[in-house]
Coordinates of C-alpha atoms in Angstrom, one line a residue:
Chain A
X1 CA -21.3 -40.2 -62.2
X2 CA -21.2 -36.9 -63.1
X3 CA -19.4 -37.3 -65.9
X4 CA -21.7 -39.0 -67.8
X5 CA -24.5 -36.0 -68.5
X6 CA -20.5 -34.2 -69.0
X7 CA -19.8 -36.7 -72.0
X8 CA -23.1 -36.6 -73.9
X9 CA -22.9 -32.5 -73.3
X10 CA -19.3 -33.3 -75.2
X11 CA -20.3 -35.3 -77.9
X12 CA -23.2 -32.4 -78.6
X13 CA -21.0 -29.4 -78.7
X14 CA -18.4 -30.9 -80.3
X15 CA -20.9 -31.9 -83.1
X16 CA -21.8 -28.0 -83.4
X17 CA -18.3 -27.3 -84.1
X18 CA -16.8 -28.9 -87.6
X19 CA -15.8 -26.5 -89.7
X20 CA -11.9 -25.3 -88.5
X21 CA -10.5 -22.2 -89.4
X22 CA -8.9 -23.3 -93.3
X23 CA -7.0 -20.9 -94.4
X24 CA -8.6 -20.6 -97.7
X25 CA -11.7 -18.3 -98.4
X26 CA -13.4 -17.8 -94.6
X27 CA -16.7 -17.0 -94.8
X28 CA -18.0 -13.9 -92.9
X29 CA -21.5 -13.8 -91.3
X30 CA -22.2 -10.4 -93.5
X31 CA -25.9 -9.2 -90.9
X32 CA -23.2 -9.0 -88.2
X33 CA -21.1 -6.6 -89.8
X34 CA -23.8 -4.0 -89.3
X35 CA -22.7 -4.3 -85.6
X36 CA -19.1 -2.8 -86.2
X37 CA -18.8 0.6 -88.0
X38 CA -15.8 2.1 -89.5
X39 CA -13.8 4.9 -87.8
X40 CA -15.8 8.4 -89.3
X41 CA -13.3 10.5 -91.3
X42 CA -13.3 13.1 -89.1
X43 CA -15.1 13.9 -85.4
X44 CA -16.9 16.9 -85.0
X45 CA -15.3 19.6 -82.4
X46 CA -16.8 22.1 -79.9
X47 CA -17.7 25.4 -80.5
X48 CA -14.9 27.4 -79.7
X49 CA -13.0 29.6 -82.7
X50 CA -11.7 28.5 -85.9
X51 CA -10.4 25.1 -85.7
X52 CA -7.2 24.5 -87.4
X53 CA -5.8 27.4 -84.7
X54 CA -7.8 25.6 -82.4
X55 CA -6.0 22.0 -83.1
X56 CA -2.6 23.8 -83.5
X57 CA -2.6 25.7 -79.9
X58 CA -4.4 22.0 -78.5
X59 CA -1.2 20.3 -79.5
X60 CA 1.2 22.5 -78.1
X61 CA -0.8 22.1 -74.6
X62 CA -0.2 18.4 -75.3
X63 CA 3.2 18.4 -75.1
X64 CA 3.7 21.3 -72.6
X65 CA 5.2 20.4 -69.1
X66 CA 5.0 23.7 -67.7
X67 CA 1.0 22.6 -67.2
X68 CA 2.8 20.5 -64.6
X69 CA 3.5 21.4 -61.4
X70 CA 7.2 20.3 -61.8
X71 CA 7.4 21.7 -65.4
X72 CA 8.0 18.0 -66.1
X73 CA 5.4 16.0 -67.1
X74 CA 3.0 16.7 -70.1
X75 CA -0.3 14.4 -71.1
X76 CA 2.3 13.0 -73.9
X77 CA 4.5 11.4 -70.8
X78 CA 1.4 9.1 -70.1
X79 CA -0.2 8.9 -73.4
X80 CA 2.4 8.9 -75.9
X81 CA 1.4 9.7 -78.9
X82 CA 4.4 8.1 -81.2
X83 CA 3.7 4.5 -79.1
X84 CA -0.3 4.5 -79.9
X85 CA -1.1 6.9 -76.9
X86 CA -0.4 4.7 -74.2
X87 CA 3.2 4.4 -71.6
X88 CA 2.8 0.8 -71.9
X89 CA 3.2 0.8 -68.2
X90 CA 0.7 -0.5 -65.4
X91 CA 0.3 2.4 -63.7
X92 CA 2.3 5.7 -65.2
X93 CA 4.2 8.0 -63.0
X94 CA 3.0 11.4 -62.6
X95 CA 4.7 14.3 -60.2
X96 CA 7.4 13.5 -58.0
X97 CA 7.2 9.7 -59.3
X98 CA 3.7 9.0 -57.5
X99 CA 2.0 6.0 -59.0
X100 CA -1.7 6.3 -59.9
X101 CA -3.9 3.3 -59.0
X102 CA -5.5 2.5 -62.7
X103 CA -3.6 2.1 -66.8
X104 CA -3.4 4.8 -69.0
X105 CA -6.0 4.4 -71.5
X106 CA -5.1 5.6 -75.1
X107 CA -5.8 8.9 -76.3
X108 CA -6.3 7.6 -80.0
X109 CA -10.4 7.7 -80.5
X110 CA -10.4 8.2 -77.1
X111 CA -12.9 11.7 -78.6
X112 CA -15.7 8.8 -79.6
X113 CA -15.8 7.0 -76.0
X114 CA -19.7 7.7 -75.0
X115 CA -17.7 8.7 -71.6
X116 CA -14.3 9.7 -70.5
X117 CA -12.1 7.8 -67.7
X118 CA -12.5 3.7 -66.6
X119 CA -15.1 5.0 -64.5
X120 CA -16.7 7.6 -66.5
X121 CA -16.6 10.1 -64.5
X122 CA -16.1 13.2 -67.7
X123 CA -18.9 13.7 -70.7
X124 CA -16.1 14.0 -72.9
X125 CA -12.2 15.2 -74.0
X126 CA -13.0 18.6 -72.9
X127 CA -13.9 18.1 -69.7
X128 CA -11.5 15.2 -69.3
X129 CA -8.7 17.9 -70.1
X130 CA -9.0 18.8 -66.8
X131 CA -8.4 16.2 -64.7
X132 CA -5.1 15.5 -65.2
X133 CA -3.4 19.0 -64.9
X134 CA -4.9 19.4 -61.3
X135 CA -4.5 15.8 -59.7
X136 CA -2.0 15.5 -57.3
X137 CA -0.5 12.1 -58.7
X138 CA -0.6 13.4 -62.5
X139 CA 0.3 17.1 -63.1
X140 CA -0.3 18.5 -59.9
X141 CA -1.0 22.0 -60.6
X142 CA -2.6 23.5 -56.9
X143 CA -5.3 24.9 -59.4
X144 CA -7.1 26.7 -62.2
X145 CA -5.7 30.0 -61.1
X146 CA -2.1 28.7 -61.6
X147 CA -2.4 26.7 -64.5
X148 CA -3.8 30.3 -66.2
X149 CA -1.4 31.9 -64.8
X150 CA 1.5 29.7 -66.2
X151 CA -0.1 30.2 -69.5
X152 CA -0.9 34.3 -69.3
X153 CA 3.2 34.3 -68.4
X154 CA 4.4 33.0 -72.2
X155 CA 4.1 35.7 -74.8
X156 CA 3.7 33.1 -77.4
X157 CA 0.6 31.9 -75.8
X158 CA -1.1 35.1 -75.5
X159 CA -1.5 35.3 -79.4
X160 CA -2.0 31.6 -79.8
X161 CA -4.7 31.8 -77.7
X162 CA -6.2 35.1 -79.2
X163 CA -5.8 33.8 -82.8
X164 CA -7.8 30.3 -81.5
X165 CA -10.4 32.4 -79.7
X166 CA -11.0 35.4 -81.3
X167 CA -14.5 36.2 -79.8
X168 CA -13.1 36.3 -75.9
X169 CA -12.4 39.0 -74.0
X170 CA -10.3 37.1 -72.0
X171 CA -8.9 34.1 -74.2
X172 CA -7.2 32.1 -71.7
X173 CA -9.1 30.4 -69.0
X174 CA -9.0 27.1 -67.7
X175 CA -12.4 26.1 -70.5
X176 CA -10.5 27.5 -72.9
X177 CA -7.3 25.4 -72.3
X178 CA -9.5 22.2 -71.7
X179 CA -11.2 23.9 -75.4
X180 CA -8.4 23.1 -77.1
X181 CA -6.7 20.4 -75.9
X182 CA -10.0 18.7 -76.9
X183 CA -10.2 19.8 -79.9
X184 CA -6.5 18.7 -80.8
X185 CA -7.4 15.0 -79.5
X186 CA -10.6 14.8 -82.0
X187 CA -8.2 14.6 -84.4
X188 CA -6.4 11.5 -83.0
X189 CA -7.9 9.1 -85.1
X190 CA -6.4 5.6 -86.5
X191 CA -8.1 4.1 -89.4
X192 CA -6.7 0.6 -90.0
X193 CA -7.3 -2.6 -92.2
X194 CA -10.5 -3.8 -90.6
X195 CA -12.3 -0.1 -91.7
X196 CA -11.1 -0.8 -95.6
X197 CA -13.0 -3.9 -94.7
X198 CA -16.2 -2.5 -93.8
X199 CA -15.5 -0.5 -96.1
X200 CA -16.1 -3.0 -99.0
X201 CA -12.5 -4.3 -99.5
X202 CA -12.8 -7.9 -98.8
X203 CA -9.0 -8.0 -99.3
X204 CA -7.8 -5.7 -96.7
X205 CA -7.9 -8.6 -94.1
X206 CA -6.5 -11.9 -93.6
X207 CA -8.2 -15.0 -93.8
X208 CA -6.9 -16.2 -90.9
X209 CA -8.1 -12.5 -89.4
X210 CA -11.8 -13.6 -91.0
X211 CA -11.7 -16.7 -88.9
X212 CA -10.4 -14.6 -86.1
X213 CA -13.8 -12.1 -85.9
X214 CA -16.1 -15.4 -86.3
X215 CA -14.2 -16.8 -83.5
X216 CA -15.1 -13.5 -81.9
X217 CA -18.7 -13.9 -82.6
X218 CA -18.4 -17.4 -81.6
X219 CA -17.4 -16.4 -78.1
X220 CA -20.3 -14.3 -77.5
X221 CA -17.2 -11.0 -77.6
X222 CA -19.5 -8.8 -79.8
X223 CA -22.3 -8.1 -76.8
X224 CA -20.0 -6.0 -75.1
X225 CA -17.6 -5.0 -77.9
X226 CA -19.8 -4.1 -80.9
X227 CA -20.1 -0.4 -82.9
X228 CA -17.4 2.2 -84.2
X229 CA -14.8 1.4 -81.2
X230 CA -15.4 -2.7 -80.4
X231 CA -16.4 -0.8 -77.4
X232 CA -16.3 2.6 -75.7
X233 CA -20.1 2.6 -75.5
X234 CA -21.3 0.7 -71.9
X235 CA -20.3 0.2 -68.5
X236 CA -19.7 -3.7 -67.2
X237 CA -19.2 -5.5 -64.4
X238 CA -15.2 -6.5 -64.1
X239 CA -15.9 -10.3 -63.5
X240 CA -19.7 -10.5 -64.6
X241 CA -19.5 -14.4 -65.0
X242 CA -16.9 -15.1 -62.1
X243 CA -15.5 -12.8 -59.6
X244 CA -13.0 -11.1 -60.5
X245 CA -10.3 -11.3 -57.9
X246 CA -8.7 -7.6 -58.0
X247 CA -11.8 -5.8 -56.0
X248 CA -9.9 -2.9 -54.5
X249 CA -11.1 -0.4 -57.4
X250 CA -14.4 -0.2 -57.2
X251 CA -14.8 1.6 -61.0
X252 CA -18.1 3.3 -62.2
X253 CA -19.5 3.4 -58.3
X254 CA -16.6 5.5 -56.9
X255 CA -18.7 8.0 -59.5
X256 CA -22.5 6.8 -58.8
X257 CA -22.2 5.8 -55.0
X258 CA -24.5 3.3 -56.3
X259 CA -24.1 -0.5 -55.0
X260 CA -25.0 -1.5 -58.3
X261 CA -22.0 0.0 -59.9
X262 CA -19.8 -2.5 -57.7
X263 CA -17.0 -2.9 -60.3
X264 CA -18.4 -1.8 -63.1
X265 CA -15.7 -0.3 -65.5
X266 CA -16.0 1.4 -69.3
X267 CA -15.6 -1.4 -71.7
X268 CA -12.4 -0.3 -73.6
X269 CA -12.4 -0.1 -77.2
X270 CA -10.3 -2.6 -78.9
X271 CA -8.7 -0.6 -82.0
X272 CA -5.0 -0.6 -80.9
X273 CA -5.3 -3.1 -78.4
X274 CA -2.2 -5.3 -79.6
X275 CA -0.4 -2.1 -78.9
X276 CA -1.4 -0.9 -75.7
X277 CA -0.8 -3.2 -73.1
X278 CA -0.8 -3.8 -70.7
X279 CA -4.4 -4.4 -70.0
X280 CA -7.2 -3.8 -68.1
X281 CA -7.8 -1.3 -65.3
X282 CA -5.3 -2.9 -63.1
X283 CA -2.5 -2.6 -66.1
X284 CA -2.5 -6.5 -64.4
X285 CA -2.3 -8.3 -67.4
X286 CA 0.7 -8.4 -69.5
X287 CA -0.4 -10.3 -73.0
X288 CA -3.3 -9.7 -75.5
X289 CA -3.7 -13.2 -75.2
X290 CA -4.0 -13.9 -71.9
X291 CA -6.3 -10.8 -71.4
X292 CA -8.4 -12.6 -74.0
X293 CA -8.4 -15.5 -71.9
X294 CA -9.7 -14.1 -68.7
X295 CA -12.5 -12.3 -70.1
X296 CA -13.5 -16.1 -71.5
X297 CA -13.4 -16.5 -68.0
X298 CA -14.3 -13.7 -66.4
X299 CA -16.9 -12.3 -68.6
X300 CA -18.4 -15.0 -70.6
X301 CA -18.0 -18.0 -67.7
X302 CA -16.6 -20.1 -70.6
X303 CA -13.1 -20.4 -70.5
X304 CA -11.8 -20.3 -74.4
X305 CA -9.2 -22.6 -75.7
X306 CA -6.0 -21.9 -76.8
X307 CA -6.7 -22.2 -80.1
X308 CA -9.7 -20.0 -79.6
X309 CA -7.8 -17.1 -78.1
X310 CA -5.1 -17.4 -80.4
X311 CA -7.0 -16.9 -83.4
X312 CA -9.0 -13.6 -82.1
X313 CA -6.4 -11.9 -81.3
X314 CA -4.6 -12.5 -85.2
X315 CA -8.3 -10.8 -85.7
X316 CA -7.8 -8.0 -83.1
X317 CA -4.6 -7.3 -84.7
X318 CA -6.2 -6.1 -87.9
X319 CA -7.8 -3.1 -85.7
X320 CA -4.5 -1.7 -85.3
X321 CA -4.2 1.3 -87.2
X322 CA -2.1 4.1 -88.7
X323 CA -1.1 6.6 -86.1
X324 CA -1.4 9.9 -88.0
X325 CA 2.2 11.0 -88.1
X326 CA 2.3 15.0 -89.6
X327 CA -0.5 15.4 -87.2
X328 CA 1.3 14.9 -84.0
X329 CA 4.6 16.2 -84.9
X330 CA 6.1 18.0 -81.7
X331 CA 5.8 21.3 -82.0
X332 CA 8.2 23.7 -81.1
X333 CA 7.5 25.4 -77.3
X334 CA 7.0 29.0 -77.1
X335 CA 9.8 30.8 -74.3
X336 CA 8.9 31.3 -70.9
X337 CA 8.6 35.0 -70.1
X338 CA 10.2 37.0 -67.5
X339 CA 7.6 36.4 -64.9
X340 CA 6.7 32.9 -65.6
X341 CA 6.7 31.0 -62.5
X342 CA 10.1 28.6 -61.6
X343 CA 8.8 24.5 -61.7
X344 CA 7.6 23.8 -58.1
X345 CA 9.1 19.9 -57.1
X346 CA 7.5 20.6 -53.8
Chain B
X1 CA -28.4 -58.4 -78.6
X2 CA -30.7 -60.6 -75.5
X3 CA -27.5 -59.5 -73.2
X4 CA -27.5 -56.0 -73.9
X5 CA -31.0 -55.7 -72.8
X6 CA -31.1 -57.9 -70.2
X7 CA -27.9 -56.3 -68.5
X8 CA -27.9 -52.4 -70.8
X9 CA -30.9 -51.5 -70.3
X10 CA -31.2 -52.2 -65.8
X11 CA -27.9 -50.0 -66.2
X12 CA -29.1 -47.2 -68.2
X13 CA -32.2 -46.9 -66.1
X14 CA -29.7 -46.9 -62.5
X15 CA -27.4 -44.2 -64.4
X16 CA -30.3 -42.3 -65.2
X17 CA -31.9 -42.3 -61.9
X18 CA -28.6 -41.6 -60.5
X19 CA -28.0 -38.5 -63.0
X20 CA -31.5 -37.0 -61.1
X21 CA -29.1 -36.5 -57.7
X22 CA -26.9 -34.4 -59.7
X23 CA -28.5 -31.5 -61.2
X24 CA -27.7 -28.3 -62.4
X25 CA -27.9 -25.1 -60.8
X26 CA -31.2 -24.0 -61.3
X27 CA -31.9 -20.9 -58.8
X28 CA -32.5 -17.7 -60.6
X29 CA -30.1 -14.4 -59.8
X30 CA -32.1 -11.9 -58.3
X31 CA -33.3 -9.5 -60.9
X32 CA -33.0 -5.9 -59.9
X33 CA -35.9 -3.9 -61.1
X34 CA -34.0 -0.4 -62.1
X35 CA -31.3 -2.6 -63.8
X36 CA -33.8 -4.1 -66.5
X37 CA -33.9 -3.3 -70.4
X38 CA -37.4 -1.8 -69.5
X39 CA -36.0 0.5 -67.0
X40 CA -33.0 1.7 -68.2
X41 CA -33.7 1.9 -71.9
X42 CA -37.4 2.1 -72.1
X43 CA -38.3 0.3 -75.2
X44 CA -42.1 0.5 -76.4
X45 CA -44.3 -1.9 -74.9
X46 CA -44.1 -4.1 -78.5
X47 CA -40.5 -4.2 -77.6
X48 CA -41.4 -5.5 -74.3
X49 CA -44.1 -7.8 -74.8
X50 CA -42.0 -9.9 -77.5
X51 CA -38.8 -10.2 -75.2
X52 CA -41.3 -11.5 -72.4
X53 CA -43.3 -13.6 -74.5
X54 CA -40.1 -15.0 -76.3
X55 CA -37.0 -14.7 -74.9
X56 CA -37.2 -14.5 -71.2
X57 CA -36.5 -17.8 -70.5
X58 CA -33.3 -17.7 -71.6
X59 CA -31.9 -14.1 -71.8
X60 CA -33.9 -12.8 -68.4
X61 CA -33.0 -13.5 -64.7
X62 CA -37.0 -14.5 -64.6
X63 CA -36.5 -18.2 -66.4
X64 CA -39.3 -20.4 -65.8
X65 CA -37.5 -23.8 -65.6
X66 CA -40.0 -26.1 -68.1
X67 CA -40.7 -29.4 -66.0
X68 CA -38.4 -31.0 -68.6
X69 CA -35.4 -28.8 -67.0
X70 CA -36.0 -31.0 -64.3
X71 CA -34.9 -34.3 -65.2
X72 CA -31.7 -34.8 -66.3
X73 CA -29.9 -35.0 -68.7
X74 CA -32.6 -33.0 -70.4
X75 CA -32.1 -30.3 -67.2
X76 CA -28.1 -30.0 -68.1
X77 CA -28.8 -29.0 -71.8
X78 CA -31.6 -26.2 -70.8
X79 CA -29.3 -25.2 -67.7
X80 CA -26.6 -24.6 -70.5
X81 CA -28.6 -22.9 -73.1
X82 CA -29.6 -20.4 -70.0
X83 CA -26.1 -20.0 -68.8
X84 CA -25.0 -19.3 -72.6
X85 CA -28.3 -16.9 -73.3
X86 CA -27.6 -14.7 -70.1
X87 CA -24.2 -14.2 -71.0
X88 CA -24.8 -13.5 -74.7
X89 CA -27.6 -11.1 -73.8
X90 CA -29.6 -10.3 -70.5
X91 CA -32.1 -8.0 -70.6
X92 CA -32.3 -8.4 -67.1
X93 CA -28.9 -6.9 -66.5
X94 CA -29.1 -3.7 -68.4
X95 CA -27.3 -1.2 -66.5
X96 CA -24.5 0.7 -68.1
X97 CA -25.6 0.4 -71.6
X98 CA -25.6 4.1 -73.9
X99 CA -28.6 4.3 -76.4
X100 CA -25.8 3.2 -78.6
X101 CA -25.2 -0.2 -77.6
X102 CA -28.7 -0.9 -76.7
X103 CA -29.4 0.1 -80.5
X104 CA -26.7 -2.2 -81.5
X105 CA -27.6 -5.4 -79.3
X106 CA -31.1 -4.8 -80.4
X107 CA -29.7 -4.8 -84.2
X108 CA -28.7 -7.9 -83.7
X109 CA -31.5 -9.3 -81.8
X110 CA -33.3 -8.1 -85.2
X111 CA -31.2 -10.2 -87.4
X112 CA -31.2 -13.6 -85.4
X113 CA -35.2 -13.1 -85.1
X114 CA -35.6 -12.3 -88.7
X115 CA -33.4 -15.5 -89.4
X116 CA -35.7 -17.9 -87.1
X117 CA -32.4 -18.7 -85.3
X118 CA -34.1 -16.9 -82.0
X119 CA -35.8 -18.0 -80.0
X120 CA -34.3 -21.3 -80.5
X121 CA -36.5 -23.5 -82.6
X122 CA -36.4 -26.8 -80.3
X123 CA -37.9 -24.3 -77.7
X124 CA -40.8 -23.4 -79.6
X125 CA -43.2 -26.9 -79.3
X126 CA -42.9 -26.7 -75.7
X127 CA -43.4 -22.6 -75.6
X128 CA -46.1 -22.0 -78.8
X129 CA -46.8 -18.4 -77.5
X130 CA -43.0 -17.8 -78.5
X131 CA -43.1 -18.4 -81.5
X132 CA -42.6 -14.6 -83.1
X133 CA -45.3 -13.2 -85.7
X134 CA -44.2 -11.0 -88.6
X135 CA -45.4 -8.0 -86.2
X136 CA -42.9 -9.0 -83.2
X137 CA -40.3 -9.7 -85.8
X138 CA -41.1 -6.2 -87.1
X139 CA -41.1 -4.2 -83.7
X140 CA -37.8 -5.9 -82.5
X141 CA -36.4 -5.0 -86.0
X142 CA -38.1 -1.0 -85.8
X143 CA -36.4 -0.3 -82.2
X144 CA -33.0 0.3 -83.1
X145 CA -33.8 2.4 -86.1
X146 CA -36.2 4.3 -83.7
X147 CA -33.1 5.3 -81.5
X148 CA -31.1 7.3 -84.1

């Protein structure tokens, strides 16, 4: 019997839903635009000293191991910045081969998150810069002391540091590092096809991508994924709808202690998503389209069809961008000095 | 035509009366009073007023099923629009959000008031005191510029 309310419920939404996505001139609901915001052309930095320096010592830190305990492992390791700032692993592999418990988020307009981490728990890059040189699974560096240390030991970083910090006494300390590590990753910024769109150019996307974002809409996506990122700006319950069935990380209240917070995790943004899988917290979920899926599921309570997931992610493949290549050239590594410390694999 | 109401209509009223048995879940969630839009965002009363007055029943955790939510298969098409509403927008569950996305779900709110597409028009015999005046329209639409 309880099919029948089931059938008329049918026979109603399928009369709301007509119109398929042709694939000749898709309409776009032009209000909701206003929700999503192309990338800026450039983010503001910090304070600190003049900026180009600034940027140029930044990226050096970015690809230095000797920040790592082992002399092994740099942030470029985990976040690879030739493969979209991402390892495209679950979990990465810091010192000694531990496994951390949650996926490397990318570092690509990571600087425009409203917080730092899956759980929040930095303001922003700066203070971020921090965490990994001194956790035990990551870089492992015993602490600040050392990492300064390591640092005051290479000649070529003495003047690097004095020319990107003119004004201090003492230029390198562990804000200063964290200073201009930051200040290199507000540069990290990938402008793609769907910001020529906003933009004005009604061209630079698909058809088939048009039908894509009003599937997106469609779904209900946008009240979670919405501004600059298609995220990066709210915490959310992992499994809002239905229970998601992973509950060993507890996300945001790990940070708050708060019951509330149960699960709550950053909602990622989705520029780059096609390319930085695998997804969610977990690094769980091997395909765009089946993470697409479960947050039908998980998130909305309406489990999307096939067709439905298929065509937002042809959509979320227009966020992927241009990864600024002259920007994040390797640079070349200054010399360890006589009195730099040997790698520790202890 | 004599057979289909003799026989149709005895059967429509027994699958009706049997529909009543089966209806949809109708208990509120608990609504946690330092999760709400009110609390974590603080909007101006306007703000406030209009999403009680207009919108609660089906983006809050505080619906007030109508009498007509009671009888099916009216019940499963209001118990859908509240399922749908909550997870499109709950001002009830408001933890988490940056001024940002508040701004930016209010934007919206803005454009499907301004359209008349919110609250939803069959709503509105039943529920006169929603329907939104230029004023509520205008104090929705003034928030999110407000925030920046």
């Amino acid at each position: 019997m309880r099919f029948i309310p089931f059938i008329l419920l049918m026979a109603l939404a399928l009369s709301g839903c007509g119109s398929d996505p042709a694939s000749k001139n898709v309409e776009i609901d032009a209000a909701k635009l206003k929700l999503f915001k192309p990338l800026p052309a450039k983010v503001d930095v910090k304070p600190g000293g003049p900026e180009a320096e600034r940027v140029a010592l930044g990226r050096m830190l970015y690809y230095e191991p000797r920040l790592s305990k082992g002399h092994d492992i740099a942030c470029n390791d985990c976040h690879m910045l030739d493969k979209y700032g991402v390892d495209n692993e679950p979990t990465s592999e810091g010192h000694k081969g531990q496994k951390g418990d949650r996926n490397s988020p990318t570092v690509y307009n990571a600087a425009l998150h409203f917080t730092q981490f899956w759980d929040g728990r930095a303001a922003d890059v700066e203070e971020q810069a921090k965490g990994p040189i001194l956790n035990p699974v990551e870089m492992a560096m015993p602490d600040e002391k050392r990492v300064v240390a390591v640092l005051k030991s290479i000649p070529g970083y003495v003047t690097a540091f004095k020319t990107a910090f003119p004004d201090q006494k003492d230029p390198i300390t562990y804000d200063t590092i964290a200073n201009a590590i930051g200040t290199f990753e507000r540069g990290l910024l990938t402008p793609s096809r769907w910001d020529k769109f906003l933009a004005g150019d009604a061209a630079a996307i698909t058809n088939e991508e048009k039908a894509g974002f009003n599937a997106f809409l469609e779904a209900g996506c946008q009240t979670c994924h919405m501004g600059v990122l298609v995220g990066g700006n709210l915490y959310q319950k992992m499994g809002l709808a239905k229970a998601y069935p992973e509950l060993a990380d507890e996300g945001r209240a790990k940070v708050t202690k708060s019951e509330g917070d149960k699960f709550f995790f950053k909602v990622p943004s989705l520029r780059n998503i096609e390319k930085t899988g695998p997804y969610f917290h977990d690094g769980k979920v091997v395909t765009l389209d089946e993470s697409v899926k479960q947050m039908g599921e998980y998130q909305l309570g309406a489990p999307l069809k096939d067709e439905q997931v298929k065509t937002i992610t042809t959509w979320l493949k227009s966020l992927t961008g241009e990864i600024p290549a002259d920007y994040i050239k390797k640079p070349e590594l200054p010399p360890s000095g006589p009195n730099t410390p040997k790698p520790d694999k202890g | 035509m004599k057979k289909i109401i003799t026989y149709g209509l005895p059967l429509l009223v027994v699958v009706l009366i049997v529909m009543q048995f089966f209806g949809p879940e109708t208990a509120n969630p608990p609504e946690d009073p330092a999760a709400t839009i009110a609390a974590v965002a603080k909007p101006p009363v306007e703000v406030i007023n209009v999403i009680d007055r207009g919108c609660r029943d089906c983006h809050t955790n505080r619906t007030s099923w109508p009498w007509y939510s009671r009888i099916a298969p009216a019940s499963f098409l209001v118990a859908r629009d509240v399922t749908k509403g909550r997870a499109h927008l709950n001002f009830s569950e408001w933890r988490g959000m940056s001024p940002e996305i508040t701004a930016l779900r209010m934007t919206e709110a803005c454009i499907e008031v301004t359209r008349g597409d919110m609250p939803l028009p069959y709503y509105l015999p039943a529920h006169p005191e929603a329907k939104l005046s230029a004023g509520d329209v205008k104090a929705i639409c003034s928030w999110p510029e407000q925030q920046k």
